[in-house]
Short mmCIF file of C-alpha atoms in Angstrom, two decimals:
data_model
loop_
_atom_site.label_atom_id
_atom_site.label_comp_id
_atom_site.label_asym_id
_atom_site.label_seq_id
_atom_site.Cartn_x
_atom_site.Cartn_y
_atom_site.Cartn_z
CA UNK A 150 -53.61 -169.32 -53.38
CA UNK A 151 -49.93 -169.53 -52.47
CA UNK A 152 -49.01 -167.76 -49.22
CA UNK A 153 -46.31 -165.89 -51.11
CA UNK A 154 -48.84 -164.38 -53.53
CA UNK A 155 -50.94 -163.15 -50.62
CA UNK A 156 -47.83 -161.61 -49.01
CA UNK A 157 -47.01 -159.80 -52.27
CA UNK A 158 -50.56 -158.44 -52.49
CA UNK A 159 -50.57 -157.14 -48.91
CA UNK A 160 -47.05 -155.68 -49.23
CA UNK A 161 -48.10 -153.85 -52.40
CA UNK A 162 -51.17 -152.43 -50.61
CA UNK A 163 -49.14 -151.25 -47.59
CA UNK A 164 -48.44 -147.84 -49.13
CA UNK A 165 -50.83 -144.90 -49.55
CA UNK A 166 -49.35 -143.85 -52.92
CA UNK A 167 -49.83 -147.33 -54.35
CA UNK A 168 -53.42 -147.45 -53.04
CA UNK A 169 -54.02 -144.00 -54.62
CA UNK A 170 -52.70 -145.32 -57.96
CA UNK A 171 -55.12 -148.26 -57.78
CA UNK A 172 -57.97 -145.88 -56.92
CA UNK A 173 -57.10 -143.74 -59.95
CA UNK A 174 -57.14 -146.82 -62.20
CA UNK A 175 -60.71 -147.67 -61.16
CA UNK A 176 -61.63 -144.76 -63.47
CA UNK A 177 -59.96 -146.44 -66.45
CA UNK A 178 -56.54 -146.97 -68.04
CA UNK A 179 -53.85 -144.30 -67.57
CA UNK A 180 -50.30 -143.70 -68.78
CA UNK A 181 -47.38 -143.57 -66.34
CA UNK A 182 -47.13 -139.76 -66.65
CA UNK A 183 -50.89 -139.39 -66.04
CA UNK A 184 -50.52 -141.52 -62.92
CA UNK A 185 -47.52 -139.49 -61.75
CA UNK A 186 -49.31 -136.11 -62.12
CA UNK A 187 -51.19 -135.91 -58.78
CA UNK A 188 -48.14 -136.94 -56.73
CA UNK A 189 -45.33 -134.68 -55.66
CA UNK A 190 -42.90 -137.32 -56.84
CA UNK A 191 -40.32 -137.94 -59.53
CA UNK A 192 -41.25 -140.15 -62.48
CA UNK A 193 -38.69 -142.82 -61.40
CA UNK A 194 -40.24 -142.90 -57.91
CA UNK A 195 -43.71 -143.47 -59.38
CA UNK A 196 -42.32 -146.08 -61.77
CA UNK A 197 -40.90 -147.93 -58.75
CA UNK A 198 -44.36 -148.05 -57.15
CA UNK A 199 -45.86 -149.25 -60.44
CA UNK A 200 -43.32 -152.09 -60.56
CA UNK A 201 -44.34 -153.25 -57.08
CA UNK A 202 -48.01 -153.20 -58.15
CA UNK A 203 -47.17 -155.02 -61.37
CA UNK A 204 -45.16 -157.75 -59.60
CA UNK A 205 -48.14 -158.28 -57.28
CA UNK A 206 -50.38 -158.65 -60.35
CA UNK A 207 -52.49 -155.65 -59.30
CA UNK A 208 -51.86 -153.74 -62.52
CA UNK A 209 -50.84 -154.65 -66.05
CA UNK A 210 -49.21 -152.46 -68.65
CA UNK A 211 -49.94 -152.31 -72.38
CA UNK A 212 -47.28 -153.04 -74.99
CA UNK A 213 -47.76 -149.96 -77.18
CA UNK A 214 -44.33 -148.34 -77.66
CA UNK A 215 -45.42 -144.73 -77.06
CA UNK A 216 -48.35 -144.83 -74.66
CA UNK A 217 -48.12 -147.84 -72.39
CA UNK A 218 -51.39 -147.64 -70.48
CA UNK A 219 -51.64 -149.17 -67.02
CA UNK A 220 -54.82 -150.96 -66.03
CA UNK A 221 -56.21 -152.29 -62.78
CA UNK A 222 -56.14 -156.08 -62.31
CA UNK A 223 -58.46 -156.63 -59.36
CA UNK A 224 -58.19 -160.41 -59.03
CA UNK A 225 -55.50 -160.40 -56.28
CA UNK A 226 -57.83 -158.10 -54.30
CA UNK A 227 -60.57 -160.68 -54.59
CA UNK A 228 -58.24 -163.37 -53.20
CA UNK A 229 -57.05 -161.12 -50.35
CA UNK A 230 -60.66 -160.21 -49.59
CA UNK A 231 -61.57 -163.91 -49.41
CA UNK A 232 -58.72 -164.46 -46.92
CA UNK A 233 -60.14 -161.63 -44.76
CA UNK A 234 -63.65 -163.07 -44.96
CA UNK A 235 -62.52 -165.99 -42.79
CA UNK A 236 -62.04 -163.47 -39.94
CA UNK A 237 -65.46 -161.83 -40.35
CA UNK A 238 -67.07 -163.73 -37.47
CA UNK A 239 -64.27 -162.50 -35.19
CA UNK A 240 -64.88 -158.82 -35.88
CA UNK A 241 -68.65 -159.35 -35.70
CA UNK A 242 -68.29 -161.14 -32.35
CA UNK A 243 -66.97 -157.93 -30.83
CA UNK A 244 -70.19 -156.16 -31.78
CA UNK A 245 -72.28 -159.07 -30.51
CA UNK A 246 -70.55 -158.74 -27.14
CA UNK A 247 -71.37 -155.00 -27.15
CA UNK A 248 -75.01 -155.86 -27.90
CA UNK A 249 -75.12 -158.29 -24.98
CA UNK A 250 -73.60 -155.71 -22.68
CA UNK A 251 -76.11 -153.05 -23.74
CA UNK A 252 -79.00 -155.48 -23.22
CA UNK A 253 -77.71 -156.59 -19.81
CA UNK A 254 -77.55 -152.96 -18.66
CA UNK A 255 -81.18 -152.51 -19.78
CA UNK A 256 -80.32 -149.73 -22.23
CA UNK A 257 -83.34 -148.61 -24.25
CA UNK A 258 -81.37 -147.69 -27.35
CA UNK A 259 -81.62 -151.28 -28.69
CA UNK A 260 -78.90 -153.14 -30.56
CA UNK A 261 -76.50 -151.02 -32.61
CA UNK A 262 -77.57 -150.64 -36.23
CA UNK A 263 -74.27 -151.88 -37.69
CA UNK A 264 -75.18 -155.38 -36.56
CA UNK A 265 -77.69 -155.69 -39.38
CA UNK A 266 -75.35 -154.32 -42.02
CA UNK A 267 -74.00 -157.68 -43.17
CA UNK A 268 -73.01 -157.61 -46.81
CA UNK B 214 -59.65 -144.56 -41.28
CA UNK B 215 -56.26 -142.90 -41.61
CA UNK B 216 -54.22 -144.08 -44.60
CA UNK B 217 -51.36 -144.82 -42.24
CA UNK B 218 -53.44 -147.25 -40.18
CA UNK B 219 -54.41 -149.11 -43.33
CA UNK B 220 -50.74 -149.26 -44.39
CA UNK B 221 -49.80 -150.72 -40.99
CA UNK B 222 -52.52 -153.36 -41.28
CA UNK B 223 -51.46 -154.45 -44.78
CA UNK B 224 -47.74 -154.43 -43.86
CA UNK B 225 -48.47 -156.63 -40.84
CA UNK B 226 -50.42 -159.07 -43.04
CA UNK B 227 -47.66 -159.26 -45.67
CA UNK B 228 -45.92 -162.15 -43.93
CA UNK B 229 -47.01 -165.82 -43.78
CA UNK B 230 -45.77 -166.31 -40.18
CA UNK B 231 -47.79 -163.35 -38.96
CA UNK B 232 -50.88 -164.61 -40.81
CA UNK B 233 -50.34 -168.06 -39.24
CA UNK B 234 -50.17 -166.43 -35.78
CA UNK B 235 -53.49 -164.67 -36.43
CA UNK B 236 -55.01 -167.95 -37.64
CA UNK B 237 -53.84 -169.68 -34.42
CA UNK B 238 -55.45 -166.92 -32.32
CA UNK B 239 -58.85 -167.50 -33.94
CA UNK B 240 -58.91 -170.60 -31.70
CA UNK B 241 -58.51 -168.49 -28.54
CA UNK B 242 -55.87 -166.70 -26.46
CA UNK B 243 -52.32 -168.08 -26.43
CA UNK B 244 -49.05 -167.30 -24.66
CA UNK B 245 -45.98 -166.20 -26.61
CA UNK B 246 -44.30 -169.60 -26.14
CA UNK B 247 -47.46 -171.39 -27.31
CA UNK B 248 -47.49 -169.21 -30.41
CA UNK B 249 -43.77 -169.86 -31.02
CA UNK B 250 -44.14 -173.67 -30.83
CA UNK B 251 -45.24 -174.52 -34.41
CA UNK B 252 -42.56 -172.31 -36.01
CA UNK B 253 -38.95 -173.26 -36.57
CA UNK B 254 -37.96 -169.91 -35.12
CA UNK B 255 -36.28 -168.40 -32.07
CA UNK B 256 -38.46 -166.82 -29.38
CA UNK B 257 -37.01 -163.32 -30.16
CA UNK B 258 -37.92 -163.75 -33.85
CA UNK B 259 -41.51 -164.64 -32.94
CA UNK B 260 -41.64 -161.76 -30.45
CA UNK B 261 -40.61 -159.41 -33.26
CA UNK B 262 -43.56 -160.62 -35.38
CA UNK B 263 -45.89 -160.20 -32.40
CA UNK B 264 -44.72 -156.60 -31.99
CA UNK B 265 -45.57 -155.83 -35.63
CA UNK B 266 -49.04 -157.34 -35.13
CA UNK B 267 -49.50 -155.44 -31.89
CA UNK B 268 -48.47 -152.10 -33.41
CA UNK B 269 -51.02 -152.71 -36.18
CA UNK B 270 -53.66 -153.33 -33.51
CA UNK B 271 -54.24 -156.88 -34.77
CA UNK B 272 -53.42 -158.50 -31.44
CA UNK B 273 -53.41 -157.35 -27.82
CA UNK B 274 -51.49 -158.81 -24.92
CA UNK B 275 -52.68 -159.34 -21.34
CA UNK B 276 -50.98 -157.69 -18.36
CA UNK B 277 -50.51 -160.77 -16.18
CA UNK B 278 -46.84 -160.91 -15.10
CA UNK B 279 -46.32 -164.63 -15.75
CA UNK B 280 -48.62 -165.64 -18.60
CA UNK B 281 -49.26 -162.72 -20.90
CA UNK B 282 -51.84 -164.14 -23.28
CA UNK B 283 -52.14 -162.73 -26.80
CA UNK B 284 -55.56 -162.33 -28.33
CA UNK B 285 -56.83 -161.54 -31.80
CA UNK B 286 -58.19 -158.03 -32.39
CA UNK B 287 -60.06 -158.33 -35.67
CA UNK B 288 -61.25 -154.74 -36.07
CA UNK B 289 -58.36 -153.61 -38.37
CA UNK B 290 -59.25 -156.59 -40.61
CA UNK B 291 -62.81 -155.28 -40.85
CA UNK B 292 -61.53 -151.86 -41.94
CA UNK B 293 -59.13 -153.38 -44.48
CA UNK B 294 -61.92 -155.61 -45.77
CA UNK B 295 -64.16 -152.54 -46.21
CA UNK B 296 -61.41 -150.86 -48.23
CA UNK B 297 -61.24 -153.94 -50.50
CA UNK B 298 -65.03 -154.01 -50.90
CA UNK B 299 -64.82 -150.81 -52.95
CA UNK B 300 -62.96 -152.84 -55.60
CA UNK B 301 -65.47 -155.68 -55.69
CA UNK B 302 -67.23 -154.46 -58.86
CA UNK B 303 -63.86 -154.44 -60.62
CA UNK B 304 -63.07 -158.06 -59.94
CA UNK B 305 -66.67 -159.04 -60.72
CA UNK B 306 -66.55 -157.13 -64.02
CA UNK B 307 -63.87 -159.53 -65.23
CA UNK B 308 -66.30 -162.42 -64.75
CA UNK B 309 -69.13 -160.48 -66.38
CA UNK B 310 -66.95 -160.04 -69.46
CA UNK B 311 -66.29 -163.79 -69.48
CA UNK B 312 -70.04 -164.40 -69.26
CA UNK B 313 -70.66 -162.10 -72.24
CA UNK B 314 -67.98 -163.86 -74.24
CA UNK B 315 -69.43 -167.30 -73.48
CA UNK B 316 -72.92 -166.12 -74.46
CA UNK B 317 -71.68 -164.51 -77.67
CA UNK B 318 -70.03 -167.76 -78.73
CA UNK B 319 -73.34 -169.56 -78.12
CA UNK B 320 -71.86 -171.96 -75.58
CA UNK B 321 -74.53 -174.20 -74.01
CA UNK B 322 -72.87 -174.42 -70.60
CA UNK B 323 -74.59 -171.21 -69.42
CA UNK B 324 -73.02 -168.54 -67.21
CA UNK B 325 -70.33 -169.71 -64.79
CA UNK B 326 -71.71 -170.61 -61.37
CA UNK B 327 -69.32 -168.33 -59.45
CA UNK B 328 -71.29 -165.35 -60.73
CA UNK B 329 -74.08 -166.07 -58.26
CA UNK B 330 -71.78 -166.63 -55.31
CA UNK B 331 -71.98 -163.08 -53.97
CA UNK B 332 -71.54 -162.97 -50.21
#
């Protein structure tokens, strides 16, 4: 995956309104005005967010003249998630160090539960 | 996790130089000048990137006066990765639809291998 594509994905996700739009689209296709409804925002402002999402390939828009439904395109999220996976051992190491510390202090609580929650 | 924290994480990751700095830090702590070396960039430009990473909590910097080593702090990546996990079924659905299509056309190749590669 080109570095530039990954940058576009992350930049598109760096906004709570855009993440809320994606969350809404997990429930199915929606028109631009349906997507605009929950936000205290002008239609042009929402359209601007949709363009950022579209350029990042995170949504696509139908061609029907009247009702141009937007739909979620999750593939860039898969690629971004794969990039993050390569750091998993680094965030898990922090918990391993906590485990070691707890054991060395003779705590009776045992290792934290989250350690077993590998997906 | 506050939406704002997630936005900061994604904004910090939306740059190939900053991602390269994080990748370098997976190998261990490094000074600012060590981090600047591989980039065709001024020290102030690299420092600016480091500040973005630091504000997002993705790196921390030691207090030693002379050699202030930077280190990776992977926890925000874990939180961002968890956010992405909630979209997993959506990117997997696309492959399920491809499977169905291949089966309906009676193709003998069987379902694509990637379907079993759940982590």
